[in-house]
Short mmCIF file of N, CA and C in Angstrom, two decimals:
data_model
loop_
_atom_site.label_atom_id
_atom_site.label_comp_id
_atom_site.label_asym_id
_atom_site.label_seq_id
_atom_site.Cartn_x
_atom_site.Cartn_y
_atom_site.Cartn_z
N MET A 1 -36.28 -51.58 -36.48
CA MET A 1 -35.77 -51.56 -35.13
C MET A 1 -36.95 -51.34 -34.19
N SER A 2 -37.11 -52.20 -33.23
CA SER A 2 -38.24 -52.11 -32.32
C SER A 2 -37.95 -51.09 -31.22
N THR A 3 -39.00 -50.71 -30.54
CA THR A 3 -38.89 -49.73 -29.47
C THR A 3 -38.05 -50.26 -28.32
N GLU A 4 -38.18 -51.57 -28.05
CA GLU A 4 -37.42 -52.17 -26.95
C GLU A 4 -35.92 -52.14 -27.24
N SER A 5 -35.53 -52.49 -28.43
CA SER A 5 -34.10 -52.51 -28.76
C SER A 5 -33.53 -51.10 -28.78
N TRP A 6 -34.33 -50.15 -29.22
CA TRP A 6 -33.88 -48.75 -29.20
C TRP A 6 -33.64 -48.28 -27.77
N PHE A 7 -34.56 -48.66 -26.87
CA PHE A 7 -34.44 -48.30 -25.46
C PHE A 7 -33.22 -48.96 -24.83
N VAL A 8 -32.98 -50.21 -25.17
CA VAL A 8 -31.82 -50.94 -24.64
C VAL A 8 -30.53 -50.30 -25.14
N ASN A 9 -30.49 -49.91 -26.40
CA ASN A 9 -29.31 -49.24 -26.95
C ASN A 9 -29.07 -47.89 -26.26
N LEU A 10 -30.14 -47.17 -25.97
CA LEU A 10 -30.01 -45.88 -25.27
C LEU A 10 -29.47 -46.08 -23.86
N GLN A 11 -29.98 -47.09 -23.15
CA GLN A 11 -29.48 -47.37 -21.80
C GLN A 11 -28.00 -47.75 -21.85
N HIS A 12 -27.62 -48.53 -22.82
CA HIS A 12 -26.21 -48.94 -22.96
C HIS A 12 -25.33 -47.72 -23.23
N LEU A 13 -25.80 -46.81 -24.06
CA LEU A 13 -25.05 -45.60 -24.38
C LEU A 13 -24.89 -44.71 -23.14
N ILE A 14 -25.97 -44.59 -22.36
CA ILE A 14 -25.92 -43.76 -21.14
C ILE A 14 -24.94 -44.35 -20.12
N THR A 15 -24.92 -45.68 -19.98
CA THR A 15 -24.00 -46.29 -19.01
C THR A 15 -22.55 -46.15 -19.46
N GLN A 16 -22.31 -46.05 -20.76
CA GLN A 16 -20.96 -45.88 -21.28
C GLN A 16 -20.48 -44.42 -21.22
N PHE A 17 -21.42 -43.50 -21.10
CA PHE A 17 -21.11 -42.07 -21.10
C PHE A 17 -20.72 -41.65 -19.69
N PRO A 18 -19.53 -41.08 -19.46
CA PRO A 18 -19.06 -40.74 -18.10
C PRO A 18 -19.68 -39.42 -17.58
N ILE A 19 -20.94 -39.45 -17.21
CA ILE A 19 -21.65 -38.25 -16.76
C ILE A 19 -21.03 -37.67 -15.50
N LYS A 20 -20.66 -38.55 -14.57
CA LYS A 20 -20.07 -38.08 -13.31
C LYS A 20 -18.76 -37.33 -13.56
N ASP A 21 -17.92 -37.85 -14.44
CA ASP A 21 -16.65 -37.19 -14.76
C ASP A 21 -16.88 -35.83 -15.43
N ILE A 22 -17.84 -35.79 -16.33
CA ILE A 22 -18.14 -34.52 -17.01
C ILE A 22 -18.64 -33.49 -16.01
N PHE A 23 -19.48 -33.92 -15.09
CA PHE A 23 -20.01 -33.00 -14.08
C PHE A 23 -18.90 -32.46 -13.19
N VAL A 24 -17.98 -33.33 -12.75
CA VAL A 24 -16.86 -32.90 -11.90
C VAL A 24 -15.95 -31.94 -12.67
N ASN A 25 -15.67 -32.24 -13.93
CA ASN A 25 -14.83 -31.37 -14.75
C ASN A 25 -15.49 -30.01 -14.99
N ALA A 26 -16.80 -30.01 -15.19
CA ALA A 26 -17.51 -28.74 -15.42
C ALA A 26 -17.42 -27.85 -14.17
N ILE A 27 -17.61 -28.43 -13.01
CA ILE A 27 -17.53 -27.64 -11.77
C ILE A 27 -16.11 -27.13 -11.56
N GLY A 28 -15.12 -27.98 -11.79
CA GLY A 28 -13.73 -27.57 -11.65
C GLY A 28 -13.36 -26.47 -12.63
N SER A 29 -13.85 -26.57 -13.85
CA SER A 29 -13.57 -25.52 -14.85
C SER A 29 -14.21 -24.20 -14.45
N PHE A 30 -15.42 -24.26 -13.92
CA PHE A 30 -16.09 -23.04 -13.50
C PHE A 30 -15.33 -22.36 -12.36
N ILE A 31 -14.97 -23.12 -11.35
CA ILE A 31 -14.24 -22.55 -10.21
C ILE A 31 -12.86 -22.05 -10.64
N GLY A 32 -12.18 -22.83 -11.48
CA GLY A 32 -10.88 -22.40 -11.97
C GLY A 32 -10.98 -21.16 -12.84
N GLY A 33 -12.04 -21.05 -13.64
CA GLY A 33 -12.25 -19.86 -14.47
C GLY A 33 -12.48 -18.62 -13.65
N ILE A 34 -13.26 -18.76 -12.59
CA ILE A 34 -13.50 -17.62 -11.69
C ILE A 34 -12.20 -17.19 -11.01
N ALA A 35 -11.41 -18.17 -10.57
CA ALA A 35 -10.12 -17.84 -9.93
C ALA A 35 -9.19 -17.17 -10.93
N LEU A 36 -9.15 -17.66 -12.16
CA LEU A 36 -8.31 -17.06 -13.18
C LEU A 36 -8.77 -15.64 -13.52
N LEU A 37 -10.07 -15.46 -13.59
CA LEU A 37 -10.62 -14.12 -13.84
C LEU A 37 -10.24 -13.17 -12.71
N TRP A 38 -10.32 -13.64 -11.48
CA TRP A 38 -9.96 -12.81 -10.32
C TRP A 38 -8.48 -12.41 -10.39
N LEU A 39 -7.62 -13.37 -10.71
CA LEU A 39 -6.19 -13.06 -10.81
C LEU A 39 -5.89 -12.13 -11.97
N ALA A 40 -6.59 -12.31 -13.08
CA ALA A 40 -6.32 -11.49 -14.26
C ALA A 40 -6.80 -10.05 -14.06
N MET A 41 -7.92 -9.89 -13.41
CA MET A 41 -8.50 -8.55 -13.27
C MET A 41 -8.03 -7.85 -12.01
N SER A 42 -7.59 -8.56 -11.04
CA SER A 42 -7.18 -8.05 -9.73
C SER A 42 -8.35 -7.38 -9.03
N LYS A 43 -8.11 -6.89 -7.86
CA LYS A 43 -9.16 -6.28 -7.05
C LYS A 43 -9.72 -5.03 -7.73
N HIS A 44 -8.85 -4.24 -8.34
CA HIS A 44 -9.29 -3.00 -9.00
C HIS A 44 -10.21 -3.32 -10.19
N GLY A 45 -9.85 -4.35 -10.95
CA GLY A 45 -10.67 -4.74 -12.09
C GLY A 45 -12.03 -5.25 -11.68
N ILE A 46 -12.10 -5.99 -10.60
CA ILE A 46 -13.38 -6.49 -10.10
C ILE A 46 -14.25 -5.33 -9.65
N HIS A 47 -13.67 -4.32 -9.00
CA HIS A 47 -14.44 -3.15 -8.58
C HIS A 47 -14.98 -2.41 -9.80
N TYR A 48 -14.16 -2.30 -10.85
CA TYR A 48 -14.61 -1.63 -12.08
C TYR A 48 -15.78 -2.40 -12.70
N LEU A 49 -15.65 -3.72 -12.78
CA LEU A 49 -16.70 -4.54 -13.35
C LEU A 49 -17.97 -4.44 -12.51
N LYS A 50 -17.81 -4.47 -11.19
CA LYS A 50 -18.95 -4.36 -10.29
C LYS A 50 -19.64 -3.01 -10.43
N SER A 51 -18.86 -1.94 -10.59
CA SER A 51 -19.46 -0.61 -10.72
C SER A 51 -20.26 -0.49 -12.01
N LYS A 52 -19.88 -1.21 -13.05
CA LYS A 52 -20.62 -1.17 -14.31
C LYS A 52 -21.91 -1.98 -14.23
N LEU A 53 -21.92 -3.03 -13.42
CA LEU A 53 -23.07 -3.92 -13.35
C LEU A 53 -24.04 -3.58 -12.23
N GLU A 54 -23.58 -2.88 -11.20
CA GLU A 54 -24.44 -2.54 -10.07
C GLU A 54 -25.23 -1.28 -10.33
N ARG A 55 -26.27 -1.11 -9.56
CA ARG A 55 -27.00 0.15 -9.61
C ARG A 55 -26.12 1.24 -9.01
N PRO A 56 -26.20 2.44 -9.54
CA PRO A 56 -25.37 3.50 -8.98
C PRO A 56 -25.82 3.85 -7.56
N SER A 57 -24.86 4.18 -6.74
CA SER A 57 -25.18 4.57 -5.37
C SER A 57 -25.04 6.08 -5.24
N VAL A 58 -25.85 6.64 -4.39
CA VAL A 58 -25.84 8.08 -4.17
C VAL A 58 -25.23 8.34 -2.80
N ARG A 59 -24.20 9.15 -2.78
CA ARG A 59 -23.55 9.48 -1.53
C ARG A 59 -24.35 10.58 -0.84
N ILE A 60 -24.74 10.35 0.37
CA ILE A 60 -25.50 11.33 1.14
C ILE A 60 -24.51 12.29 1.80
N GLU A 61 -24.67 13.56 1.49
CA GLU A 61 -23.80 14.58 2.07
C GLU A 61 -24.38 15.06 3.39
N LEU A 62 -23.52 15.26 4.35
CA LEU A 62 -23.95 15.72 5.65
C LEU A 62 -23.90 17.24 5.77
N ARG A 63 -23.07 17.87 4.95
CA ARG A 63 -22.93 19.32 5.09
C ARG A 63 -24.03 20.05 4.31
N LYS A 64 -24.48 21.13 4.90
CA LYS A 64 -25.51 21.95 4.26
C LYS A 64 -24.86 22.99 3.37
N THR A 65 -25.66 23.54 2.48
CA THR A 65 -25.19 24.61 1.62
C THR A 65 -24.86 25.82 2.48
N PRO A 66 -23.72 26.46 2.28
CA PRO A 66 -23.42 27.68 3.05
C PRO A 66 -24.50 28.73 2.85
N GLU A 67 -24.92 29.38 3.94
CA GLU A 67 -26.02 30.35 3.87
C GLU A 67 -25.67 31.55 3.00
N ASN A 68 -24.40 31.91 2.95
CA ASN A 68 -23.98 33.08 2.18
C ASN A 68 -23.37 32.69 0.84
N ILE A 69 -23.81 31.60 0.27
CA ILE A 69 -23.17 31.08 -0.94
C ILE A 69 -23.25 32.06 -2.10
N PHE A 70 -24.33 32.84 -2.19
CA PHE A 70 -24.47 33.76 -3.31
C PHE A 70 -23.75 35.09 -3.09
N ASN A 71 -23.20 35.31 -1.90
CA ASN A 71 -22.42 36.53 -1.67
C ASN A 71 -21.02 36.42 -2.24
N GLY A 72 -20.46 35.23 -2.25
CA GLY A 72 -19.08 35.07 -2.75
C GLY A 72 -19.00 34.37 -4.08
N ILE A 73 -19.91 33.44 -4.30
CA ILE A 73 -19.89 32.68 -5.56
C ILE A 73 -20.76 33.46 -6.55
N VAL A 74 -20.09 34.26 -7.37
CA VAL A 74 -20.79 35.11 -8.33
C VAL A 74 -20.23 34.86 -9.73
N LEU A 75 -20.94 35.33 -10.73
CA LEU A 75 -20.47 35.20 -12.10
C LEU A 75 -19.11 35.87 -12.24
N GLY A 76 -18.18 35.20 -12.90
CA GLY A 76 -16.85 35.74 -13.10
C GLY A 76 -15.84 35.33 -12.04
N ALA A 77 -16.29 34.68 -10.97
CA ALA A 77 -15.37 34.25 -9.92
C ALA A 77 -14.46 33.14 -10.46
N PRO A 78 -13.17 33.16 -10.13
CA PRO A 78 -12.25 32.14 -10.64
C PRO A 78 -12.50 30.76 -10.00
N ALA A 79 -12.25 29.72 -10.78
CA ALA A 79 -12.50 28.35 -10.35
C ALA A 79 -11.69 27.99 -9.11
N ARG A 80 -10.43 28.39 -9.05
CA ARG A 80 -9.59 28.04 -7.90
C ARG A 80 -10.11 28.68 -6.61
N TRP A 81 -10.62 29.89 -6.71
CA TRP A 81 -11.17 30.55 -5.52
C TRP A 81 -12.43 29.82 -5.05
N VAL A 82 -13.26 29.38 -6.00
CA VAL A 82 -14.47 28.62 -5.66
C VAL A 82 -14.09 27.34 -4.93
N GLU A 83 -13.06 26.66 -5.45
CA GLU A 83 -12.62 25.42 -4.82
C GLU A 83 -12.10 25.66 -3.40
N GLN A 84 -11.43 26.79 -3.17
CA GLN A 84 -10.98 27.13 -1.82
C GLN A 84 -12.17 27.36 -0.89
N GLN A 85 -13.23 27.94 -1.41
CA GLN A 85 -14.39 28.26 -0.58
C GLN A 85 -15.28 27.05 -0.32
N LEU A 86 -15.54 26.24 -1.35
CA LEU A 86 -16.50 25.14 -1.23
C LEU A 86 -15.86 23.76 -1.11
N GLY A 87 -14.57 23.66 -1.37
CA GLY A 87 -13.91 22.36 -1.33
C GLY A 87 -13.94 21.69 -2.69
N ILE A 88 -13.51 20.45 -2.71
CA ILE A 88 -13.45 19.70 -3.96
C ILE A 88 -14.88 19.38 -4.41
N PRO A 89 -15.18 19.58 -5.70
CA PRO A 89 -16.54 19.30 -6.20
C PRO A 89 -16.90 17.82 -6.08
N THR A 90 -18.19 17.56 -5.94
CA THR A 90 -18.68 16.19 -5.90
C THR A 90 -18.54 15.52 -7.25
N ARG A 91 -18.83 16.27 -8.32
CA ARG A 91 -18.69 15.78 -9.69
C ARG A 91 -17.99 16.84 -10.53
N ILE A 92 -17.17 16.38 -11.47
CA ILE A 92 -16.44 17.29 -12.36
C ILE A 92 -16.67 16.82 -13.79
N GLY A 93 -17.01 17.76 -14.67
CA GLY A 93 -17.17 17.47 -16.09
C GLY A 93 -16.33 18.44 -16.89
N ASN A 94 -16.58 18.51 -18.17
CA ASN A 94 -15.85 19.42 -19.05
C ASN A 94 -16.34 20.84 -18.80
N LYS A 95 -15.52 21.66 -18.16
CA LYS A 95 -15.87 23.05 -17.81
C LYS A 95 -17.11 23.11 -16.92
N TRP A 96 -17.32 22.08 -16.09
CA TRP A 96 -18.49 22.03 -15.22
C TRP A 96 -18.12 21.37 -13.89
N TRP A 97 -18.63 21.93 -12.80
CA TRP A 97 -18.47 21.34 -11.48
C TRP A 97 -19.85 21.21 -10.86
N GLY A 98 -20.04 20.15 -10.11
CA GLY A 98 -21.28 19.94 -9.38
C GLY A 98 -21.00 19.67 -7.92
N TYR A 99 -21.73 20.35 -7.06
CA TYR A 99 -21.62 20.14 -5.62
C TYR A 99 -22.94 19.58 -5.11
N ARG A 100 -22.87 18.57 -4.26
CA ARG A 100 -24.06 18.00 -3.64
C ARG A 100 -24.01 18.33 -2.15
N PHE A 101 -24.99 19.04 -1.72
CA PHE A 101 -25.15 19.34 -0.31
C PHE A 101 -26.39 18.60 0.20
N SER A 102 -26.61 18.59 1.49
CA SER A 102 -27.76 17.85 2.02
C SER A 102 -29.08 18.54 1.68
N ASP A 103 -29.04 19.83 1.35
CA ASP A 103 -30.28 20.55 1.07
C ASP A 103 -30.35 21.13 -0.34
N SER A 104 -29.28 21.00 -1.14
CA SER A 104 -29.30 21.54 -2.50
C SER A 104 -28.26 20.87 -3.38
N LEU A 105 -28.46 21.05 -4.68
CA LEU A 105 -27.47 20.67 -5.68
C LEU A 105 -27.01 21.95 -6.33
N PHE A 106 -25.71 22.13 -6.44
CA PHE A 106 -25.13 23.39 -6.90
C PHE A 106 -24.30 23.09 -8.14
N SER A 107 -24.61 23.74 -9.26
CA SER A 107 -23.94 23.48 -10.52
C SER A 107 -23.25 24.75 -11.01
N LEU A 108 -21.98 24.60 -11.40
CA LEU A 108 -21.20 25.73 -11.90
C LEU A 108 -20.62 25.39 -13.26
N SER A 109 -20.81 26.26 -14.24
CA SER A 109 -20.19 26.11 -15.56
C SER A 109 -19.17 27.22 -15.73
N PHE A 110 -18.05 26.88 -16.35
CA PHE A 110 -16.94 27.81 -16.47
C PHE A 110 -16.70 28.17 -17.93
N ASP A 111 -16.19 29.38 -18.16
CA ASP A 111 -15.84 29.80 -19.51
C ASP A 111 -14.41 29.38 -19.82
N SER A 112 -13.88 29.83 -20.93
CA SER A 112 -12.53 29.43 -21.35
C SER A 112 -11.44 29.98 -20.43
N ASN A 113 -11.74 31.01 -19.63
CA ASN A 113 -10.77 31.57 -18.68
C ASN A 113 -10.89 30.95 -17.29
N ASP A 114 -11.68 29.88 -17.16
CA ASP A 114 -11.95 29.23 -15.87
C ASP A 114 -12.60 30.16 -14.87
N SER A 115 -13.50 30.98 -15.37
CA SER A 115 -14.31 31.84 -14.50
C SER A 115 -15.75 31.37 -14.62
N ILE A 116 -16.52 31.56 -13.54
CA ILE A 116 -17.90 31.10 -13.53
C ILE A 116 -18.70 31.83 -14.60
N GLU A 117 -19.39 31.04 -15.43
CA GLU A 117 -20.22 31.58 -16.49
C GLU A 117 -21.71 31.37 -16.18
N ILE A 118 -22.04 30.20 -15.58
CA ILE A 118 -23.43 29.87 -15.25
C ILE A 118 -23.47 29.27 -13.85
N ILE A 119 -24.44 29.71 -13.05
CA ILE A 119 -24.69 29.15 -11.73
C ILE A 119 -26.11 28.61 -11.72
N ALA A 120 -26.27 27.37 -11.28
CA ALA A 120 -27.60 26.78 -11.17
C ALA A 120 -27.71 26.09 -9.82
N VAL A 121 -28.85 26.27 -9.17
CA VAL A 121 -29.08 25.67 -7.86
C VAL A 121 -30.42 24.95 -7.88
N ALA A 122 -30.43 23.74 -7.38
CA ALA A 122 -31.68 22.98 -7.22
C ALA A 122 -31.86 22.71 -5.74
N LEU A 123 -32.95 23.21 -5.18
CA LEU A 123 -33.23 22.97 -3.77
C LEU A 123 -33.91 21.62 -3.64
N ILE A 124 -33.41 20.79 -2.75
CA ILE A 124 -33.98 19.46 -2.58
C ILE A 124 -34.66 19.31 -1.22
N ASP A 125 -34.72 20.38 -0.49
CA ASP A 125 -35.38 20.39 0.82
C ASP A 125 -36.37 21.55 0.79
N ASN A 126 -37.64 21.28 1.04
CA ASN A 126 -38.65 22.34 0.93
C ASN A 126 -38.56 23.38 2.04
N LYS A 127 -37.71 23.18 3.02
CA LYS A 127 -37.54 24.16 4.10
C LYS A 127 -36.35 25.09 3.86
N THR A 128 -35.58 24.85 2.83
CA THR A 128 -34.36 25.62 2.57
C THR A 128 -34.68 26.87 1.79
N THR A 129 -34.12 27.98 2.23
CA THR A 129 -34.22 29.25 1.50
C THR A 129 -32.85 29.91 1.49
N PHE A 130 -32.62 30.74 0.49
CA PHE A 130 -31.36 31.46 0.39
C PHE A 130 -31.64 32.93 0.10
N GLU A 131 -30.80 33.77 0.64
CA GLU A 131 -30.84 35.19 0.27
C GLU A 131 -30.15 35.32 -1.07
N PHE A 132 -30.84 35.83 -2.03
CA PHE A 132 -30.26 35.99 -3.37
C PHE A 132 -30.04 37.47 -3.63
N PRO A 133 -28.75 37.89 -3.73
CA PRO A 133 -28.49 39.31 -3.95
C PRO A 133 -28.95 39.73 -5.34
N SER A 134 -29.60 40.88 -5.39
CA SER A 134 -30.10 41.35 -6.68
C SER A 134 -29.08 42.20 -7.39
#
């Protein structure tokens, strides 16, 4: 088989192959698949998928740490009382609450009686100071 006849056979095969139809069907399938995915997952599902694929965002808190935080939040204080004083925690884990303020991060660990067992504070502003009762 010569090179010319091979080339002619290839051209004939390409002209018989419906490339335009395949391209249109591929685009239609892609758009239809996205629409079907949207309907199947709904808005809540898309947000969940987006949250897994996006970089995490950090919420900037406007409120500062209360100046007298160590006067009331002490070891043994009940969790419900802490929530009344500081509000709903920014993050909640297993026997752990985390509060994010504009000038500090405040971490509380609770014992089996839901009383404060460990208090940890990270200052994120070099101008912030707290009175720490001895």
